[in-house]
Short mmCIF file of C-alpha atoms in Angstrom, two decimals:
data_model
loop_
_atom_site.label_atom_id
_atom_site.label_comp_id
_atom_site.label_asym_id
_atom_site.label_seq_id
_atom_site.Cartn_x
_atom_site.Cartn_y
_atom_site.Cartn_z
CA UNK W 1 -82.60 223.88 74.28
CA UNK W 2 -83.43 226.83 76.29
CA UNK W 3 -87.05 225.59 77.56
CA UNK W 4 -85.39 221.71 77.53
CA UNK W 5 -82.36 222.72 80.00
CA UNK W 6 -85.33 224.75 82.41
CA UNK W 7 -86.69 221.67 82.45
CA UNK W 8 -84.53 219.75 82.78
CA UNK W 9 -82.66 221.25 85.42
CA UNK W 10 -85.41 221.32 88.10
CA UNK W 11 -86.29 217.25 87.49
CA UNK W 12 -82.64 216.24 87.89
CA UNK W 13 -82.19 218.78 91.30
CA UNK W 14 -85.27 216.28 92.49
CA UNK W 15 -83.43 213.25 91.97
CA UNK W 16 -79.99 214.11 93.38
CA UNK W 17 -81.44 216.43 96.28
CA UNK W 18 -82.25 213.42 98.38
CA UNK W 19 -79.54 211.09 97.29
CA UNK W 20 -77.40 213.67 98.45
CA UNK W 21 -79.04 214.52 101.58
CA UNK W 22 -79.03 210.94 101.95
CA UNK W 23 -75.36 210.94 102.03
CA UNK W 24 -74.55 213.57 103.81
CA UNK W 25 -77.00 212.39 106.90
CA UNK W 26 -74.91 208.86 106.68
CA UNK W 27 -71.73 211.35 106.32
CA UNK W 28 -72.32 213.24 109.53
CA UNK W 29 -74.17 210.09 111.35
CA UNK W 30 -70.66 208.22 110.60
CA UNK W 31 -68.45 210.87 111.40
CA UNK W 32 -70.12 213.13 114.25
CA UNK W 33 -68.37 211.39 117.72
CA UNK W 34 -70.65 211.89 120.83
CA UNK W 35 -69.96 214.62 122.56
CA UNK W 36 -68.58 216.74 119.96
CA UNK W 37 -68.59 220.09 120.24
CA UNK W 38 -71.20 221.60 122.44
CA UNK W 39 -72.71 218.64 123.04
CA UNK W 40 -70.33 217.29 125.55
CA UNK W 41 -72.42 220.28 127.63
CA UNK W 42 -75.96 219.02 127.12
CA UNK W 43 -74.74 215.13 127.61
CA UNK W 44 -73.37 217.38 130.73
CA UNK W 45 -75.87 218.48 131.61
CA UNK W 46 -78.36 215.31 131.71
CA UNK W 47 -76.00 213.31 133.63
CA UNK W 48 -76.40 216.77 135.99
CA UNK W 49 -79.90 216.18 135.92
CA UNK W 50 -79.57 212.69 137.27
CA UNK W 51 -77.67 213.20 139.47
CA UNK W 52 -78.58 216.39 141.30
CA UNK W 53 -82.28 216.90 140.09
CA UNK W 54 -83.93 219.37 137.79
CA UNK W 55 -84.56 222.35 139.93
CA UNK W 56 -80.69 222.58 141.30
CA UNK W 57 -79.92 221.75 137.64
CA UNK W 58 -81.45 224.69 136.43
CA UNK W 59 -80.22 226.73 139.10
CA UNK W 60 -77.01 225.60 138.12
CA UNK W 61 -77.98 227.18 134.16
CA UNK W 62 -79.52 224.63 131.54
CA UNK W 63 -80.66 224.88 127.92
CA UNK W 64 -83.85 223.74 129.61
CA UNK W 65 -86.14 224.11 126.86
CA UNK W 66 -84.53 221.72 124.81
CA UNK W 67 -83.79 219.68 127.65
CA UNK W 68 -86.83 218.57 128.43
CA UNK W 69 -87.92 217.20 125.50
CA UNK W 70 -85.16 215.46 124.61
CA UNK W 71 -84.63 214.48 128.70
CA UNK W 72 -87.63 211.30 127.71
CA UNK W 73 -85.95 210.07 125.17
CA UNK W 74 -83.37 209.18 127.54
CA UNK W 75 -85.75 206.36 128.77
CA UNK W 76 -84.90 205.16 125.33
CA UNK W 77 -82.13 205.71 123.95
CA UNK W 78 -78.11 207.33 125.48
CA UNK W 79 -77.88 210.64 125.85
CA UNK W 80 -76.69 211.56 122.67
CA UNK W 81 -78.75 209.48 120.52
CA UNK W 82 -81.82 211.11 122.31
CA UNK W 83 -80.61 214.67 121.43
CA UNK W 84 -79.63 213.75 118.21
CA UNK W 85 -83.39 212.31 117.83
CA UNK W 86 -84.99 215.30 119.12
CA UNK W 87 -83.50 217.04 116.89
CA UNK W 88 -84.46 215.26 114.06
CA UNK W 89 -88.33 215.32 115.21
CA UNK W 90 -88.18 219.04 115.50
CA UNK W 91 -86.99 218.99 112.04
CA UNK W 92 -89.55 216.67 111.05
CA UNK W 93 -92.29 219.07 112.50
CA UNK W 94 -90.84 221.89 111.24
CA UNK W 95 -91.49 220.37 106.91
CA UNK W 96 -94.38 219.54 108.84
CA UNK W 97 -95.31 222.90 109.92
CA UNK W 98 -94.35 224.77 106.27
CA UNK W 99 -96.45 222.24 104.21
CA UNK W 100 -99.38 221.98 106.51
CA UNK W 101 -99.90 225.64 108.17
CA UNK W 102 -96.92 227.20 106.45
CA UNK W 103 -99.23 227.44 103.30
CA UNK W 104 -95.53 226.90 101.10
CA UNK W 105 -96.68 227.88 97.54
CA UNK W 106 -94.01 226.21 95.30
CA UNK W 107 -93.04 222.59 96.06
CA UNK W 108 -89.31 223.15 95.37
CA UNK W 109 -88.85 224.27 98.32
CA UNK W 110 -89.15 221.53 100.01
CA UNK W 111 -85.76 219.79 97.44
CA UNK W 112 -84.18 223.42 98.95
CA UNK W 113 -85.25 222.91 102.20
CA UNK W 114 -83.94 219.27 102.23
CA UNK W 115 -80.62 220.65 101.00
CA UNK W 116 -79.31 222.91 102.75
CA UNK W 117 -80.19 220.34 105.75
CA UNK W 118 -78.04 218.04 103.73
CA UNK W 119 -75.10 219.40 105.86
CA UNK W 120 -76.21 218.21 109.47
CA UNK W 121 -77.50 220.85 111.78
CA UNK W 122 -80.00 219.34 113.32
CA UNK W 123 -77.73 215.75 113.76
CA UNK W 124 -75.35 218.00 116.68
CA UNK W 125 -77.02 216.51 119.70
CA UNK W 126 -77.79 221.00 120.73
CA UNK W 127 -80.21 222.63 121.41
CA UNK W 128 -79.93 224.97 117.66
CA UNK W 129 -82.12 223.16 116.05
CA UNK W 130 -85.01 223.67 118.02
CA UNK W 131 -84.09 227.69 118.07
CA UNK W 132 -83.96 227.49 114.91
CA UNK W 133 -87.14 225.99 114.01
CA UNK W 134 -88.81 228.64 116.36
CA UNK W 135 -87.50 231.03 114.64
CA UNK W 136 -88.54 230.13 111.10
CA UNK W 137 -92.16 229.61 112.49
CA UNK W 138 -92.30 233.37 114.00
CA UNK W 139 -90.90 235.18 110.99
CA UNK W 140 -93.31 232.81 108.69
CA UNK W 141 -96.35 233.82 110.66
CA UNK W 142 -95.00 237.60 110.38
CA UNK W 143 -94.42 236.52 106.73
CA UNK W 144 -97.91 235.20 106.20
CA UNK W 145 -99.86 238.21 108.20
CA UNK W 146 -97.82 240.92 106.05
CA UNK W 147 -99.68 239.13 102.95
CA UNK W 148 -102.73 239.19 104.26
CA UNK W 149 -103.90 235.62 104.50
CA UNK W 150 -105.83 234.88 107.19
CA UNK W 151 -105.10 231.41 108.38
CA UNK W 152 -101.94 232.78 109.96
CA UNK W 153 -101.90 231.76 114.00
CA UNK W 154 -101.36 234.91 115.97
CA UNK W 155 -101.34 231.89 119.21
CA UNK W 156 -99.00 230.28 116.88
CA UNK W 157 -96.69 233.11 116.57
CA UNK W 158 -96.96 234.35 120.14
CA UNK W 159 -95.77 230.20 121.39
CA UNK W 160 -92.88 229.49 118.98
CA UNK W 161 -90.81 233.77 119.53
CA UNK W 162 -92.17 232.97 124.20
CA UNK W 163 -90.14 229.58 123.00
CA UNK W 164 -86.71 231.07 120.98
CA UNK W 165 -86.82 233.57 123.77
CA UNK W 166 -86.53 230.93 126.56
CA UNK W 167 -83.73 228.32 124.46
CA UNK W 168 -80.75 230.74 123.53
CA UNK W 169 -79.45 233.94 124.71
CA UNK W 170 -78.90 234.57 120.51
CA UNK W 171 -82.72 235.67 120.81
CA UNK W 172 -80.87 239.02 122.03
CA UNK W 173 -80.26 240.02 118.23
CA UNK W 174 -83.08 239.90 117.25
CA UNK W 175 -84.81 242.09 118.66
CA UNK W 176 -84.62 245.20 117.09
CA UNK W 177 -85.96 242.87 114.17
CA UNK W 178 -88.66 241.08 117.07
CA UNK W 179 -89.86 245.22 117.59
CA UNK W 180 -90.56 245.97 113.77
CA UNK W 181 -91.83 242.61 112.36
CA UNK W 182 -94.63 242.90 115.22
CA UNK W 183 -95.00 246.59 114.86
CA UNK W 184 -95.73 246.17 111.52
CA UNK W 185 -98.01 243.29 111.63
CA UNK W 186 -99.93 245.04 114.71
CA UNK W 187 -101.13 247.40 111.88
CA UNK W 188 -102.80 244.02 109.94
CA UNK W 189 -104.17 241.93 113.10
CA UNK W 190 -104.95 241.43 116.77
CA UNK W 191 -101.96 240.32 118.52
CA UNK W 192 -104.18 239.71 121.59
CA UNK W 193 -106.39 237.37 119.59
CA UNK W 194 -106.82 233.95 122.20
CA UNK W 195 -104.21 235.10 124.15
CA UNK W 196 -104.46 232.92 126.22
CA UNK W 197 -102.78 230.21 124.53
CA UNK W 198 -99.68 231.91 124.19
CA UNK W 199 -99.86 233.49 127.51
CA UNK W 200 -100.12 229.54 129.31
CA UNK W 201 -96.51 228.96 127.33
CA UNK W 202 -95.17 232.41 128.18
CA UNK W 203 -96.05 231.52 131.82
CA UNK W 204 -95.29 227.30 131.97
CA UNK W 205 -91.47 229.08 130.59
CA UNK W 206 -91.43 231.93 133.54
CA UNK W 207 -92.45 229.09 135.93
CA UNK W 208 -89.57 226.08 135.10
CA UNK W 209 -87.19 229.11 135.04
CA UNK W 210 -87.43 229.82 138.04
CA UNK W 211 -84.69 228.26 140.12
CA UNK W 212 -82.60 230.24 137.42
CA UNK W 213 -84.51 233.31 138.45
CA UNK W 214 -84.17 233.33 142.19
CA UNK W 215 -80.15 232.08 142.41
CA UNK W 216 -79.17 234.08 139.34
CA UNK W 217 -82.09 236.98 138.31
CA UNK W 218 -81.86 235.74 135.07
CA UNK W 219 -83.16 233.01 132.45
CA UNK W 220 -81.30 229.25 132.84
CA UNK W 221 -79.37 229.60 129.89
CA UNK W 222 -77.16 226.55 128.48
CA UNK W 223 -73.20 227.87 129.95
CA UNK W 224 -70.83 227.98 127.82
CA UNK W 225 -68.35 229.12 130.21
CA UNK W 226 -65.60 227.58 131.63
CA UNK W 227 -63.78 226.43 134.30
CA UNK W 228 -64.00 227.92 136.97
CA UNK W 229 -60.38 228.62 137.10
CA UNK W 230 -59.97 229.74 133.78
CA UNK W 231 -60.31 233.75 133.98
CA UNK W 232 -61.18 234.94 130.73
CA UNK W 233 -64.03 234.93 129.01
CA UNK W 234 -64.96 234.00 125.76
CA UNK W 235 -65.51 237.22 124.41
CA UNK W 236 -61.72 237.95 125.54
CA UNK W 237 -60.68 234.70 123.89
CA UNK W 238 -62.77 234.69 120.67
CA UNK W 239 -61.03 238.61 119.73
CA UNK W 240 -57.59 237.37 120.74
CA UNK W 241 -58.39 234.83 118.50
CA UNK W 242 -58.80 237.87 115.55
CA UNK W 243 -55.70 239.49 116.77
CA UNK W 244 -53.72 235.99 116.43
CA UNK W 245 -55.40 235.82 113.08
CA UNK W 246 -54.19 238.77 111.77
CA UNK W 247 -51.02 238.63 112.89
CA UNK W 248 -50.13 235.51 110.99
CA UNK W 249 -49.79 233.19 114.08
CA UNK W 250 -53.09 231.37 113.82
CA UNK W 251 -55.57 229.65 110.54
CA UNK W 252 -58.18 231.81 110.47
CA UNK W 253 -61.45 229.56 111.62
CA UNK W 254 -59.54 228.41 114.55
CA UNK W 255 -59.40 229.59 118.45
CA UNK W 256 -56.39 229.53 120.72
CA UNK W 257 -56.99 227.98 124.11
CA UNK W 258 -57.63 228.97 127.73
CA UNK W 259 -54.57 229.25 129.18
CA UNK W 260 -53.13 231.39 126.06
CA UNK W 261 -56.31 233.71 126.57
CA UNK W 262 -55.14 233.43 130.48
CA UNK W 263 -51.32 234.20 129.76
CA UNK W 264 -51.95 236.91 127.20
CA UNK W 265 -54.60 239.05 130.13
CA UNK W 266 -51.96 238.54 132.95
CA UNK W 267 -48.76 239.92 130.14
CA UNK W 268 -50.23 242.54 128.91
CA UNK W 269 -53.15 243.65 131.85
CA UNK W 270 -56.79 242.97 132.57
CA UNK W 271 -58.16 245.68 130.09
CA UNK W 272 -55.95 244.62 126.86
CA UNK W 273 -59.29 242.61 125.88
CA UNK W 274 -63.03 242.98 126.03
CA UNK W 275 -64.17 240.97 128.43
CA UNK W 276 -67.97 241.02 126.72
CA UNK W 277 -69.28 241.20 122.99
CA UNK W 278 -70.80 244.38 123.35
CA UNK W 279 -67.37 246.19 124.91
CA UNK W 280 -65.75 244.13 122.37
CA UNK W 281 -67.64 246.58 118.89
CA UNK W 282 -66.35 249.62 120.83
CA UNK W 283 -62.70 248.56 121.89
CA UNK W 284 -61.29 249.13 118.95
CA UNK W 285 -63.77 250.87 116.29
CA UNK W 286 -61.61 249.98 113.43
CA UNK W 287 -60.52 246.90 113.97
CA UNK W 288 -64.55 246.61 114.82
CA UNK W 289 -65.51 248.13 111.05
CA UNK W 290 -62.85 246.61 109.22
CA UNK W 291 -64.07 242.93 110.57
CA UNK W 292 -67.50 243.12 110.10
CA UNK W 293 -66.92 244.31 106.25
CA UNK W 294 -65.05 241.67 105.60
CA UNK W 295 -66.48 238.97 107.64
CA UNK W 296 -70.02 240.41 105.63
CA UNK W 297 -68.55 239.89 102.68
CA UNK W 298 -67.24 236.46 103.41
CA UNK W 299 -70.13 235.26 104.63
CA UNK W 300 -72.27 236.34 102.25
CA UNK W 301 -70.00 234.48 99.47
CA UNK W 302 -70.21 231.91 101.41
CA UNK W 303 -73.35 231.37 102.01
CA UNK W 304 -73.10 229.46 98.32
CA UNK W 305 -72.26 227.04 100.07
CA UNK W 306 -75.61 226.38 102.16
CA UNK W 307 -78.37 227.99 99.33
CA UNK W 308 -76.58 227.64 95.97
CA UNK W 309 -77.09 231.56 94.69
CA UNK W 310 -80.80 231.71 96.68
CA UNK W 311 -79.14 234.05 99.43
CA UNK W 312 -77.17 236.61 97.05
CA UNK W 313 -80.42 236.23 95.00
CA UNK W 314 -82.77 237.89 97.72
CA UNK W 315 -80.26 240.60 98.76
CA UNK W 316 -80.38 241.60 95.30
CA UNK W 317 -83.61 241.74 95.11
CA UNK W 318 -83.62 243.77 98.20
CA UNK W 319 -81.22 246.26 96.65
CA UNK W 320 -83.21 246.45 93.33
CA UNK W 321 -86.53 246.94 94.42
CA UNK W 322 -85.15 249.17 96.61
CA UNK W 323 -83.87 251.08 94.06
CA UNK W 324 -86.79 251.09 92.09
CA UNK W 325 -89.60 252.01 93.94
CA UNK W 326 -87.51 254.02 96.32
CA UNK W 327 -89.34 253.93 99.10
CA UNK W 328 -89.37 250.33 101.84
CA UNK W 329 -92.59 248.61 101.34
CA UNK W 330 -93.73 245.59 103.79
CA UNK W 331 -93.23 242.66 101.49
CA UNK W 332 -89.63 243.35 101.31
CA UNK W 333 -89.85 242.44 105.38
CA UNK W 334 -88.49 239.01 104.82
CA UNK W 335 -85.56 240.23 102.57
CA UNK W 336 -84.21 242.64 104.99
CA UNK W 337 -84.73 239.71 107.97
CA UNK W 338 -81.49 237.52 105.89
CA UNK W 339 -79.50 240.87 105.31
CA UNK W 340 -80.48 242.51 108.77
CA UNK W 341 -79.52 239.13 110.39
CA UNK W 342 -76.06 238.42 108.94
CA UNK W 343 -75.10 242.02 109.08
CA UNK W 344 -75.38 242.04 112.47
CA UNK W 345 -73.73 239.12 113.28
CA UNK W 346 -70.82 240.08 110.87
CA UNK W 347 -70.93 243.06 112.91
CA UNK W 348 -70.35 241.95 117.08
CA UNK W 349 -68.21 239.33 116.35
CA UNK W 350 -64.62 240.12 115.88
CA UNK W 351 -64.33 236.55 115.04
CA UNK W 352 -65.16 234.21 112.37
CA UNK W 353 -69.26 234.22 112.13
CA UNK W 354 -70.34 230.70 112.33
CA UNK W 355 -72.49 229.62 109.39
CA UNK W 356 -75.21 227.82 111.88
CA UNK W 357 -75.97 230.85 113.25
CA UNK W 358 -77.08 232.27 110.24
CA UNK W 359 -79.19 229.32 109.50
CA UNK W 360 -82.14 231.32 110.01
CA UNK W 361 -81.73 233.62 108.00
CA UNK W 362 -80.00 231.13 105.07
CA UNK W 363 -83.84 228.58 105.26
CA UNK W 364 -86.16 232.64 105.54
CA UNK W 365 -84.05 233.53 102.57
CA UNK W 366 -84.65 229.89 100.70
CA UNK W 367 -88.59 230.56 101.74
CA UNK W 368 -88.29 233.84 99.83
CA UNK W 369 -86.37 232.84 96.78
CA UNK W 370 -88.91 229.95 96.21
CA UNK W 371 -91.93 232.67 96.67
CA UNK W 372 -90.32 234.61 93.72
CA UNK W 373 -89.44 231.32 91.66
CA UNK W 374 -93.54 230.34 91.91
CA UNK W 375 -94.80 233.67 91.29
CA UNK W 376 -92.04 234.04 88.04
CA UNK W 377 -90.49 237.65 89.50
CA UNK W 378 -87.08 236.57 88.32
CA UNK W 379 -85.79 236.20 84.95
CA UNK W 380 -85.53 232.78 83.68
CA UNK W 381 -82.03 233.51 82.72
CA UNK W 382 -81.83 234.08 86.99
CA UNK W 383 -83.19 231.00 88.04
CA UNK W 384 -81.85 228.56 85.96
CA UNK W 385 -78.36 230.18 86.85
CA UNK W 386 -79.46 229.61 90.81
CA UNK W 387 -80.00 225.98 90.00
CA UNK W 388 -76.88 225.53 87.63
CA UNK W 389 -74.62 226.82 90.57
CA UNK W 390 -76.89 224.40 93.30
CA UNK W 391 -76.25 221.49 90.88
CA UNK W 392 -72.54 221.45 90.50
CA UNK W 393 -72.29 222.26 94.68
CA UNK W 394 -73.68 219.23 95.03
CA UNK W 395 -71.72 217.26 92.78
CA UNK W 396 -68.92 219.06 94.41
CA UNK W 397 -69.89 218.71 97.64
CA UNK W 398 -70.29 214.80 97.23
CA UNK W 399 -67.83 214.18 95.15
CA UNK W 400 -65.49 215.49 98.87
CA UNK W 401 -67.83 213.70 101.07
CA UNK W 402 -66.90 211.00 99.15
CA UNK W 403 -62.96 211.30 99.86
CA UNK W 404 -63.45 210.97 103.54
CA UNK W 405 -65.97 208.11 103.11
#
């Protein structure tokens, strides 16, 4: 009976995951309004480019790498469709990369990837998808090098890292992890192999950022600053959100308005809230550590929604391997990266951690889990349990979506 279940669950998932993916894509396409969330920022930037030109737009701060890719499609589609179509292409390129270059071993990985993509992160017209794709390619090339695979591409490793660096300021969170990765692979290969390819990518990205560098002394990133009349910052708004949630004044995973944040600062003083994320970490250390443990625990638990048990299994495997070996080995870099990303965001973000910030960690966990599954390094009961949770997650998610359609 156990053998039948072992064969039945994967075969069932191969049928039901594509159906779930189609249902979820239909749901997101039919319900996400044009300009929803951060998409409105990129729509405004496209209009600004048309009315003021690229140089002025870059100097103003825009997500230049993403918009350079998306802009040509605005001659074919409406702006919001062009942004979303760009992300669909980027996702398709990621899948092509994994199966043509990334040397994926386990065929189930494609189905696992399809499952997490069903939650529609790539169907919103923002630069999140470009950043996620670039970081995944970088980490996978590092992963291949650590496994002593000769087909790892050094130019692709550097180029994907450069693209990620110039796409979102979020890259700064990853810097310690990136340094660790480069230090480890430096011992296994010549990181300057075909240096002129990645150097050309870097020079191009630097050149297109010159207008912003000259005017603002930093690279051109998407700017989510509110209207100039607003005195508060995003960090202050997020910090106040957590204070109000803890006091029971607003629901969890919501923010006060800009006007409410400004009013709070006027009533309690300009220094009553930290102006930056960095200041927020040290503003109230007791609150920082309290929220870290709360956010980390809830984030790991909620990862079940996007990865079934795969993220939890990979982190558990890391802890088990460290306990058993009593030493750190390079083959554990990928699960360590998964842990680092979730733990770091849980620590630096005082308010709620958004799942889209963690997608790199989640997909890396899926990749590592699929290798553990392929190499038979996990007990059969663990594999069966994960498949069962994945199936139940799909059925429950499909039921909830059908009620909304």
